[in-house]
C-alpha positions as a Markdown table, in Angstrom:
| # | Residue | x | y | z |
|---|---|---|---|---|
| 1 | Unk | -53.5 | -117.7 | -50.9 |
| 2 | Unk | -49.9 | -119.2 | -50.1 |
| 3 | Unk | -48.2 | -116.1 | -51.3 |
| 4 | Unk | -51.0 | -113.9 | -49.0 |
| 5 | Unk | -49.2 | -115.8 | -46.0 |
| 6 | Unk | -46.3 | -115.3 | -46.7 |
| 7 | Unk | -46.3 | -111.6 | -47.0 |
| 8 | Unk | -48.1 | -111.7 | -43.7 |
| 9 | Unk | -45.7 | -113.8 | -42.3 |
| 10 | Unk | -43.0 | -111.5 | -43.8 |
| 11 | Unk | -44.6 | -108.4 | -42.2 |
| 12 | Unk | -44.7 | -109.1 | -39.4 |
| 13 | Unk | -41.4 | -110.5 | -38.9 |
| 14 | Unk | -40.1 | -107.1 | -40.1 |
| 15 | Unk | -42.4 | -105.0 | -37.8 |
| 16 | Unk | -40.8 | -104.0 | -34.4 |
| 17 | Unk | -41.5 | -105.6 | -31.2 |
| 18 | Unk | -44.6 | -103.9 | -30.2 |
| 19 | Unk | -45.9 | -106.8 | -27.9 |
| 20 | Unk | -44.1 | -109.6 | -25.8 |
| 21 | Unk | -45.6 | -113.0 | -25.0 |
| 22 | Unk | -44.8 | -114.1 | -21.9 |
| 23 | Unk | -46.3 | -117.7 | -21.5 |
| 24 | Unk | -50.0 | -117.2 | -21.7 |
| 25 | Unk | -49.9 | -113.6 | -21.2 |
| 26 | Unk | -49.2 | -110.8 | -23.4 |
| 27 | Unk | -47.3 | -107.2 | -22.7 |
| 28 | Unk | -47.7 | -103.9 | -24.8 |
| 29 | Unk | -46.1 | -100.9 | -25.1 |
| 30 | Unk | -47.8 | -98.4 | -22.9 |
| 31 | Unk | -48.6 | -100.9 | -20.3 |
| 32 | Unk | -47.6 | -100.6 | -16.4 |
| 33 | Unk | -44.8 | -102.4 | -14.6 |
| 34 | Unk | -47.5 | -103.7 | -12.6 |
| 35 | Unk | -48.5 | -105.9 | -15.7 |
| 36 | Unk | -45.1 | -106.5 | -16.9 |
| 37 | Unk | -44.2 | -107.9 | -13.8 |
| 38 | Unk | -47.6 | -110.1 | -12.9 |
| 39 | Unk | -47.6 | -111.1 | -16.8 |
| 40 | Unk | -44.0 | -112.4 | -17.3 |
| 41 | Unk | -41.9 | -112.2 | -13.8 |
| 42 | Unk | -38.9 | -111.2 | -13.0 |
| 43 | Unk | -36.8 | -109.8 | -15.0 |
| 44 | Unk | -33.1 | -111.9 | -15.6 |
| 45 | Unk | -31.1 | -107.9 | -15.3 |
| 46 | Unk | -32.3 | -104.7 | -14.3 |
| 47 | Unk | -30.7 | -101.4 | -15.2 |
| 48 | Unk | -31.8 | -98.0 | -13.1 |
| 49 | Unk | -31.2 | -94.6 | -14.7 |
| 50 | Unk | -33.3 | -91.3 | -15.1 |
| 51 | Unk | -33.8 | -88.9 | -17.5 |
| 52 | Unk | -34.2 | -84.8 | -16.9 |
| 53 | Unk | -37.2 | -83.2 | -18.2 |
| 54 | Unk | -36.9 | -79.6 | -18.8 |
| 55 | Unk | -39.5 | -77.1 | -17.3 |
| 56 | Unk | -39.7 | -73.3 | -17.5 |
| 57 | Unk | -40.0 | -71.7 | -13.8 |
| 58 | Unk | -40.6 | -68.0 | -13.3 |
| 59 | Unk | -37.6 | -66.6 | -11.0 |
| 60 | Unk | -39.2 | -63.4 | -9.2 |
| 61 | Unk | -35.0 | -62.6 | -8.2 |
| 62 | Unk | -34.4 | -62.2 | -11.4 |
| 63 | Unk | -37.5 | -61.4 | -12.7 |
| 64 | Unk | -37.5 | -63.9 | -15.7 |
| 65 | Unk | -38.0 | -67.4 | -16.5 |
| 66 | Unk | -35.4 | -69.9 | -16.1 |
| 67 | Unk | -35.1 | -73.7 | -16.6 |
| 68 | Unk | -35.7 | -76.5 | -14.4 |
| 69 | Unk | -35.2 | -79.6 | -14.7 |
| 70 | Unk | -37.2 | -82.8 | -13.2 |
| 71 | Unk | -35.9 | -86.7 | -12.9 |
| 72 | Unk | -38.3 | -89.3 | -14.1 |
| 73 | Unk | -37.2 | -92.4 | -13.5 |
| 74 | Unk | -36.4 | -95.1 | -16.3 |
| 75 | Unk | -35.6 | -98.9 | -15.9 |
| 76 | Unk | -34.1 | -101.2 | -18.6 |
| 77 | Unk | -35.7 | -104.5 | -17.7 |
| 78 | Unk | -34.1 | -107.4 | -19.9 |
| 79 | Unk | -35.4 | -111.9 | -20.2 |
| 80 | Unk | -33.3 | -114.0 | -21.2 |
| 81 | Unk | -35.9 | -116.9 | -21.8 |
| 82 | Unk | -33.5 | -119.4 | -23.2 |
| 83 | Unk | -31.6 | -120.4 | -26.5 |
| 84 | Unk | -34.7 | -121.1 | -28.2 |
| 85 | Unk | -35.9 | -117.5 | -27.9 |
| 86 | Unk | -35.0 | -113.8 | -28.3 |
| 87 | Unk | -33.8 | -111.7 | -25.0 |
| 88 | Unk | -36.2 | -108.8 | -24.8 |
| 89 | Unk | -34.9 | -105.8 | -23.5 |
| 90 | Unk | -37.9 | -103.5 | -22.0 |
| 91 | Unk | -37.3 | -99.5 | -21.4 |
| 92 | Unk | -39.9 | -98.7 | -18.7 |
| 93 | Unk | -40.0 | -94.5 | -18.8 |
| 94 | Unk | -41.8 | -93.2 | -15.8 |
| 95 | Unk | -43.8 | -96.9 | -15.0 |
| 96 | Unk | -44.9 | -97.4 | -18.1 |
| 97 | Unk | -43.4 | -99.6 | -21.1 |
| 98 | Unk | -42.0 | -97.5 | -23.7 |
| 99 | Unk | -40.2 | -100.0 | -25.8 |
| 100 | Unk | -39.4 | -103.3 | -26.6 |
| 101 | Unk | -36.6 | -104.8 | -28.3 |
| 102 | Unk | -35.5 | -108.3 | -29.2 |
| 103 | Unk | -31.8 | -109.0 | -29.4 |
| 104 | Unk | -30.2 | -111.9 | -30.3 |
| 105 | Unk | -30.8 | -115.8 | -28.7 |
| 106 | Unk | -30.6 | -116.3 | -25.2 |
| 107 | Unk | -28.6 | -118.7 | -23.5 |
């Protein structure tokens, strides 16, 4: 039974950070800023970039198809919740989490 545990235990300590707990509230990937921010605040730094999508577009000019491109917009959100826990570094693609990564202690 104790070895059981421990491979539990040992799992999923080597399993990425899929979730966040945020006091009594918990974040997934795939959920909305909305909930990240209602669930666990503010974030301590946030970083603003976007990505560009491509698209094919018919050009009647030229009378072929040509590529577009689109911005979505993507936020790095990172907590630093103290030297007791991990900073978490949240990449937000288009409003939604996409992934969540624990660094080392916080100060």
């Amino acid at each position: 039974m104790a070895r059981a545990v421990l491979l539990l235990v040992g799992l999923c300590l080597a399993a990425p950070a899929l979730a966040l707990r945020c006091g009594a509230g918990v974040v997934s990937e795939g959920d909305s800023t909305y909930e990240l921010l209602t669930t666990c605040g503010e974030p301590t730094l946030l970083e603003r970039t976007e990505r560009q999508v491509p698209y094919q577009v018919y050009d009647y000019v030229y009378g072929r198809y040509v590529t577009a491109y689109d911005s979505v917009p993507v936020e790095i959100w990172t907590y630093n919740f103290g030297p007791q826990r991990f900073v978490q570094r949240i990449t937000i693609d288009d409003g939604r989490i996409k992934r969540i990564e624990s660094l080392g202690y916080g100060h």
